[in-house]
Amino acid sequence: MKAIIICASTHHGNTRKVVDAISKECGVEVIDAVTVHEKDLSEYDLIGFASGIYGAKFHRTVVDFAAKNLPKDKKIFFISTSAMNMDFTKSMAGGLEGKNATVVGKFSCNGYNTFGPFKLVGGTSKGRPNEEDLKNAVEFYKNMVK
Ligand SMILES: Cc1cc2nc3c(=O)[nH]c(=O)nc-3n(C[C@H](O)[C@H](O)[C@H](O)COP(=O)(O)O)c2cc1C
């Protein structure tokens, strides 16, 4: 099975840590959507979209990447890190319109946040993702592809 994760992780590299843990353990290819905007994904069986959350949304480059490059009828999954650890995947809708994608998994965890006023108090979710989060992420991926 050929899998790839499209990632944007611009705040503290929190999401990238999660993605790298999966990549290292499971040999999944990773693309940085901030620097790479085009890729032929037709040969991939499983495509992940991973992002920190900014203003309740996946990074614009990840949404745009999906809109531009995601072929129709693919299996996809989502990974996010955020201060609130909620499901923000609705914000990917613009990138998935007309793609007939099947969502086969979602993983999220807290990520260290020093945005705006939170910086003054040393940030929130310091140390996250931690080892436990990375272990959970790898487990999530392994279960998903089982
Ligand atoms: C500009 C900005 C906006 C953010 N907005 C939200 C938000 O709306 N909801 C939330 O839960 N976290 C929010 N956060 C926190 C980040 O989602 C969190 O720190 C995340 O782990 C960052 O991931 P990254 O290091 O991979 O970029 C925001 C952070 C920044 C810098």
PDB file of C-alpha atoms and ligand atoms in Angstrom:
ATOM      1  CA  MET A   1       0.000   0.000   0.000  1.00  0.00           C
ATOM      2  CA  LYS A   2       1.342   3.391  -1.012  1.00  0.00           C
ATOM      3  CA  ALA A   3       0.659   6.210   1.452  1.00  0.00           C
ATOM      4  CA  ILE A   4       1.609   9.862   1.735  1.00  0.00           C
ATOM      5  CA  ILE A   5       0.954  12.671   4.214  1.00  0.00           C
ATOM      6  CA  ILE A   6       0.610  16.300   3.144  1.00  0.00           C
ATOM      7  CA  CYS A   7       1.631  18.459   6.111  1.00  0.00           C
ATOM      8  CA  ALA A   8       1.795  22.083   7.237  1.00  0.00           C
ATOM      9  CA  SER A   9       3.277  22.795  10.650  1.00  0.00           C
ATOM     10  CA  THR A  10       4.225  26.454  10.914  1.00  0.00           C
ATOM     11  CA  HIS A  11       3.842  27.379  14.614  1.00  0.00           C
ATOM     12  CA  HIS A  12       6.157  25.085  16.601  1.00  0.00           C
ATOM     13  CA  GLY A  13       6.519  22.049  14.347  1.00  0.00           C
ATOM     14  CA  ASN A  14       4.045  20.188  16.580  1.00  0.00           C
ATOM     15  CA  THR A  15       2.144  18.512  13.775  1.00  0.00           C
ATOM     16  CA  ARG A  16       5.346  17.636  11.978  1.00  0.00           C
ATOM     17  CA  LYS A  17       6.518  15.750  15.090  1.00  0.00           C
ATOM     18  CA  VAL A  18       3.373  13.609  14.935  1.00  0.00           C
ATOM     19  CA  VAL A  19       3.724  13.050  11.209  1.00  0.00           C
ATOM     20  CA  ASP A  20       7.436  12.248  11.485  1.00  0.00           C
ATOM     21  CA  ALA A  21       6.744   9.635  14.174  1.00  0.00           C
ATOM     22  CA  ILE A  22       4.322   7.875  11.821  1.00  0.00           C
ATOM     23  CA  SER A  23       6.662   8.297   8.869  1.00  0.00           C
ATOM     24  CA  LYS A  24       9.635   6.864  10.736  1.00  0.00           C
ATOM     25  CA  GLU A  25       7.773   3.896  12.178  1.00  0.00           C
ATOM     26  CA  CYS A  26       5.609   3.060   9.175  1.00  0.00           C
ATOM     27  CA  GLY A  27       7.656   4.332   6.228  1.00  0.00           C
ATOM     28  CA  VAL A  28       5.129   6.871   5.001  1.00  0.00           C
ATOM     29  CA  GLU A  29       6.223   9.595   2.593  1.00  0.00           C
ATOM     30  CA  VAL A  30       5.700  13.206   3.753  1.00  0.00           C
ATOM     31  CA  ILE A  31       5.314  16.437   1.785  1.00  0.00           C
ATOM     32  CA  ASP A  32       5.478  19.952   3.246  1.00  0.00           C
ATOM     33  CA  ALA A  33       2.537  21.805   1.730  1.00  0.00           C
ATOM     34  CA  VAL A  34       4.068  25.164   2.618  1.00  0.00           C
ATOM     35  CA  THR A  35       6.922  24.625   0.150  1.00  0.00           C
ATOM     36  CA  VAL A  36       5.525  22.033  -2.275  1.00  0.00           C
ATOM     37  CA  HIS A  37       2.307  22.878  -4.053  1.00  0.00           C
ATOM     38  CA  GLU A  38       2.052  20.235  -6.723  1.00  0.00           C
ATOM     39  CA  LYS A  39       2.305  16.437  -6.787  1.00  0.00           C
ATOM     40  CA  ASP A  40       0.777  13.637  -8.804  1.00  0.00           C
ATOM     41  CA  LEU A  41      -1.100  11.594  -6.173  1.00  0.00           C
ATOM     42  CA  SER A  42      -2.776   9.181  -8.576  1.00  0.00           C
ATOM     43  CA  GLU A  43      -0.635   6.207  -7.527  1.00  0.00           C
ATOM     44  CA  TYR A  44      -1.254   6.580  -3.774  1.00  0.00           C
ATOM     45  CA  ASP A  45      -3.813   4.352  -2.055  1.00  0.00           C
ATOM     46  CA  LEU A  46      -4.032   6.456   1.092  1.00  0.00           C
ATOM     47  CA  ILE A  47      -3.509  10.202   1.470  1.00  0.00           C
ATOM     48  CA  GLY A  48      -3.262  12.049   4.775  1.00  0.00           C
ATOM     49  CA  PHE A  49      -3.739  15.761   5.398  1.00  0.00           C
ATOM     50  CA  ALA A  50      -1.970  17.031   8.505  1.00  0.00           C
ATOM     51  CA  SER A  51      -1.924  20.516   9.962  1.00  0.00           C
ATOM     52  CA  GLY A  52      -1.737  22.710  13.005  1.00  0.00           C
ATOM     53  CA  ILE A  53      -4.952  24.641  13.547  1.00  0.00           C
ATOM     54  CA  TYR A  54      -4.929  28.373  12.894  1.00  0.00           C
ATOM     55  CA  GLY A  55      -8.127  30.357  13.489  1.00  0.00           C
ATOM     56  CA  ALA A  56     -10.061  27.077  13.757  1.00  0.00           C
ATOM     57  CA  LYS A  57      -8.799  25.963  10.344  1.00  0.00           C
ATOM     58  CA  PHE A  58      -6.332  23.610   8.690  1.00  0.00           C
ATOM     59  CA  HIS A  59      -3.465  25.579   7.119  1.00  0.00           C
ATOM     60  CA  ARG A  60      -4.508  27.202   3.859  1.00  0.00           C
ATOM     61  CA  THR A  61      -1.688  25.452   1.963  1.00  0.00           C
ATOM     62  CA  VAL A  62      -3.044  22.020   2.947  1.00  0.00           C
ATOM     63  CA  VAL A  63      -6.580  22.911   1.840  1.00  0.00           C
ATOM     64  CA  ASP A  64      -5.235  24.366  -1.420  1.00  0.00           C
ATOM     65  CA  PHE A  65      -3.019  21.320  -1.964  1.00  0.00           C
ATOM     66  CA  ALA A  66      -6.036  19.033  -1.703  1.00  0.00           C
ATOM     67  CA  ALA A  67      -8.090  21.205  -4.054  1.00  0.00           C
ATOM     68  CA  LYS A  68      -5.320  21.186  -6.633  1.00  0.00           C
ATOM     69  CA  ASN A  69      -3.859  17.670  -6.371  1.00  0.00           C
ATOM     70  CA  LEU A  70      -6.252  15.206  -4.753  1.00  0.00           C
ATOM     71  CA  PRO A  71      -7.595  12.831  -7.408  1.00  0.00           C
ATOM     72  CA  LYS A  72     -11.194  11.614  -7.195  1.00  0.00           C
ATOM     73  CA  ASP A  73     -12.242   8.515  -5.212  1.00  0.00           C
ATOM     74  CA  LYS A  74      -9.253   8.350  -2.834  1.00  0.00           C
ATOM     75  CA  LYS A  75      -9.095   7.166   0.775  1.00  0.00           C
ATOM     76  CA  ILE A  76      -7.967  10.020   2.993  1.00  0.00           C
ATOM     77  CA  PHE A  77      -7.269  10.721   6.665  1.00  0.00           C
ATOM     78  CA  PHE A  78      -6.631  13.739   8.847  1.00  0.00           C
ATOM     79  CA  ILE A  79      -4.084  14.612  11.517  1.00  0.00           C
ATOM     80  CA  SER A  80      -4.124  17.827  13.513  1.00  0.00           C
ATOM     81  CA  THR A  81      -2.607  19.392  16.585  1.00  0.00           C
ATOM     82  CA  SER A  82      -4.280  22.333  18.287  1.00  0.00           C
ATOM     83  CA  ALA A  83      -4.714  24.148  21.564  1.00  0.00           C
ATOM     84  CA  MET A  84      -8.231  22.850  22.044  1.00  0.00           C
ATOM     85  CA  ASN A  85      -7.836  19.378  20.510  1.00  0.00           C
ATOM     86  CA  MET A  86     -11.215  19.526  18.769  1.00  0.00           C
ATOM     87  CA  ASP A  87     -12.318  18.198  15.395  1.00  0.00           C
ATOM     88  CA  PHE A  88     -11.471  20.996  12.944  1.00  0.00           C
ATOM     89  CA  THR A  89     -11.621  18.824   9.816  1.00  0.00           C
ATOM     90  CA  LYS A  90     -14.697  20.635   8.472  1.00  0.00           C
ATOM     91  CA  SER A  91     -12.262  23.361   7.474  1.00  0.00           C
ATOM     92  CA  MET A  92     -10.870  20.987   4.820  1.00  0.00           C
ATOM     93  CA  ALA A  93     -14.224  21.048   2.984  1.00  0.00           C
ATOM     94  CA  GLY A  94     -13.100  23.541   0.350  1.00  0.00           C
ATOM     95  CA  GLY A  95     -10.236  21.280  -0.666  1.00  0.00           C
ATOM     96  CA  LEU A  96     -12.379  18.163  -0.878  1.00  0.00           C
ATOM     97  CA  GLU A  97     -15.284  19.483  -2.892  1.00  0.00           C
ATOM     98  CA  GLY A  98     -16.160  17.175  -5.791  1.00  0.00           C
ATOM     99  CA  LYS A  99     -13.404  14.680  -4.880  1.00  0.00           C
ATOM    100  CA  ASN A 100     -15.655  11.887  -3.616  1.00  0.00           C
ATOM    101  CA  ALA A 101     -13.000  11.112  -0.986  1.00  0.00           C
ATOM    102  CA  THR A 102     -13.616   8.528   1.734  1.00  0.00           C
ATOM    103  CA  VAL A 103     -12.397   9.596   5.177  1.00  0.00           C
ATOM    104  CA  VAL A 104     -10.940   6.499   6.844  1.00  0.00           C
ATOM    105  CA  GLY A 105      -9.452   8.058   9.993  1.00  0.00           C
ATOM    106  CA  LYS A 106      -8.863  11.151  12.089  1.00  0.00           C
ATOM    107  CA  PHE A 107      -6.198  11.763  14.714  1.00  0.00           C
ATOM    108  CA  SER A 108      -5.759  14.863  16.828  1.00  0.00           C
ATOM    109  CA  CYS A 109      -3.893  15.849  19.958  1.00  0.00           C
ATOM    110  CA  ASN A 110      -2.868  18.957  21.851  1.00  0.00           C
ATOM    111  CA  GLY A 111       0.036  21.037  20.587  1.00  0.00           C
ATOM    112  CA  TYR A 112       2.171  23.636  22.349  1.00  0.00           C
ATOM    113  CA  ASN A 113       0.615  27.038  21.686  1.00  0.00           C
ATOM    114  CA  THR A 114       2.118  30.475  22.229  1.00  0.00           C
ATOM    115  CA  PHE A 115      -0.239  32.399  19.963  1.00  0.00           C
ATOM    116  CA  GLY A 116      -1.136  35.956  21.044  1.00  0.00           C
ATOM    117  CA  PRO A 117      -1.795  36.437  24.743  1.00  0.00           C
ATOM    118  CA  PHE A 118      -0.939  32.812  25.558  1.00  0.00           C
ATOM    119  CA  LYS A 119       2.707  33.726  25.046  1.00  0.00           C
ATOM    120  CA  LEU A 120       2.532  35.951  28.128  1.00  0.00           C
ATOM    121  CA  VAL A 121       1.675  33.005  30.345  1.00  0.00           C
ATOM    122  CA  GLY A 122       4.306  30.677  28.860  1.00  0.00           C
ATOM    123  CA  GLY A 123       1.922  29.140  26.359  1.00  0.00           C
ATOM    124  CA  THR A 124      -0.566  26.292  26.673  1.00  0.00           C
ATOM    125  CA  SER A 125      -0.020  22.542  26.265  1.00  0.00           C
ATOM    126  CA  LYS A 126       3.695  22.874  26.884  1.00  0.00           C
ATOM    127  CA  GLY A 127       5.593  19.730  25.931  1.00  0.00           C
ATOM    128  CA  ARG A 128       2.846  18.473  23.616  1.00  0.00           C
ATOM    129  CA  PRO A 129       2.861  16.450  21.561  1.00  0.00           C
ATOM    130  CA  ASN A 130       4.659  14.243  24.080  1.00  0.00           C
ATOM    131  CA  GLU A 131       5.884  10.659  23.799  1.00  0.00           C
ATOM    132  CA  GLU A 132       2.413   9.350  24.629  1.00  0.00           C
ATOM    133  CA  ASP A 133       0.853  11.451  21.842  1.00  0.00           C
ATOM    134  CA  LEU A 134       3.413  10.147  19.328  1.00  0.00           C
ATOM    135  CA  LYS A 135       2.795   6.569  20.438  1.00  0.00           C
ATOM    136  CA  ASN A 136      -0.971   7.080  20.081  1.00  0.00           C
ATOM    137  CA  ALA A 137      -0.486   8.568  16.613  1.00  0.00           C
ATOM    138  CA  VAL A 138       1.561   5.594  15.423  1.00  0.00           C
ATOM    139  CA  GLU A 139      -1.031   3.223  16.879  1.00  0.00           C
ATOM    140  CA  PHE A 140      -3.808   5.182  15.138  1.00  0.00           C
ATOM    141  CA  TYR A 141      -2.025   4.805  11.800  1.00  0.00           C
ATOM    142  CA  LYS A 142      -1.285   1.121  12.245  1.00  0.00           C
ATOM    143  CA  ASN A 143      -4.911   0.379  13.170  1.00  0.00           C
ATOM    144  CA  MET A 144      -6.162   2.396  10.219  1.00  0.00           C
ATOM    145  CA  VAL A 145      -4.142   0.449   7.657  1.00  0.00           C
ATOM    146  CA  LYS A 146      -4.700  -2.949   9.263  1.00  0.00           C
TER     147      LYS A 146
HETATM  148  C1  LIG B   1      -2.185  32.051  14.457  1.00  0.00           C
HETATM  149  C2  LIG B   1      -2.614  30.885  15.327  1.00  0.00           C
HETATM  150  C3  LIG B   1      -3.973  30.593  15.455  1.00  0.00           C
HETATM  151  C4  LIG B   1      -4.380  29.494  16.249  1.00  0.00           C
HETATM  152  N1  LIG B   1      -5.716  29.214  16.334  1.00  0.00           N
HETATM  153  C5  LIG B   1      -6.133  28.139  17.029  1.00  0.00           C
HETATM  154  C6  LIG B   1      -7.518  27.808  17.086  1.00  0.00           C
HETATM  155  O1  LIG B   1      -8.372  28.452  16.478  1.00  0.00           O
HETATM  156  N2  LIG B   1      -7.892  26.737  17.839  1.00  0.00           N
HETATM  157  C7  LIG B   1      -6.976  25.963  18.520  1.00  0.00           C
HETATM  158  O2  LIG B   1      -7.389  25.011  19.181  1.00  0.00           O
HETATM  159  N3  LIG B   1      -5.647  26.245  18.462  1.00  0.00           N
HETATM  160  C8  LIG B   1      -5.203  27.306  17.732  1.00  0.00           C
HETATM  161  N4  LIG B   1      -3.851  27.603  17.673  1.00  0.00           N
HETATM  162  C9  LIG B   1      -2.880  26.707  18.336  1.00  0.00           C
HETATM  163  C10 LIG B   1      -2.226  25.748  17.338  1.00  0.00           C
HETATM  164  O3  LIG B   1      -3.197  25.044  16.594  1.00  0.00           O
HETATM  165  C11 LIG B   1      -1.328  24.721  18.043  1.00  0.00           C
HETATM  166  O4  LIG B   1      -0.293  25.352  18.731  1.00  0.00           O
HETATM  167  C12 LIG B   1      -0.781  23.700  17.043  1.00  0.00           C
HETATM  168  O5  LIG B   1      -0.211  22.614  17.731  1.00  0.00           O
HETATM  169  C13 LIG B   1       0.251  24.316  16.117  1.00  0.00           C
HETATM  170  O6  LIG B   1       0.736  23.318  15.259  1.00  0.00           O
HETATM  171  P1  LIG B   1       2.122  23.444  14.475  1.00  0.00           P
HETATM  172  O7  LIG B   1       3.226  23.649  15.474  1.00  0.00           O
HETATM  173  O8  LIG B   1       2.193  22.150  13.750  1.00  0.00           O
HETATM  174  O9  LIG B   1       1.957  24.599  13.551  1.00  0.00           O
HETATM  175  C14 LIG B   1      -3.412  28.690  16.919  1.00  0.00           C
HETATM  176  C15 LIG B   1      -2.044  29.002  16.799  1.00  0.00           C
HETATM  177  C16 LIG B   1      -1.648  30.076  15.998  1.00  0.00           C
HETATM  178  C17 LIG B   1      -0.169  30.390  15.860  1.00  0.00           C
END
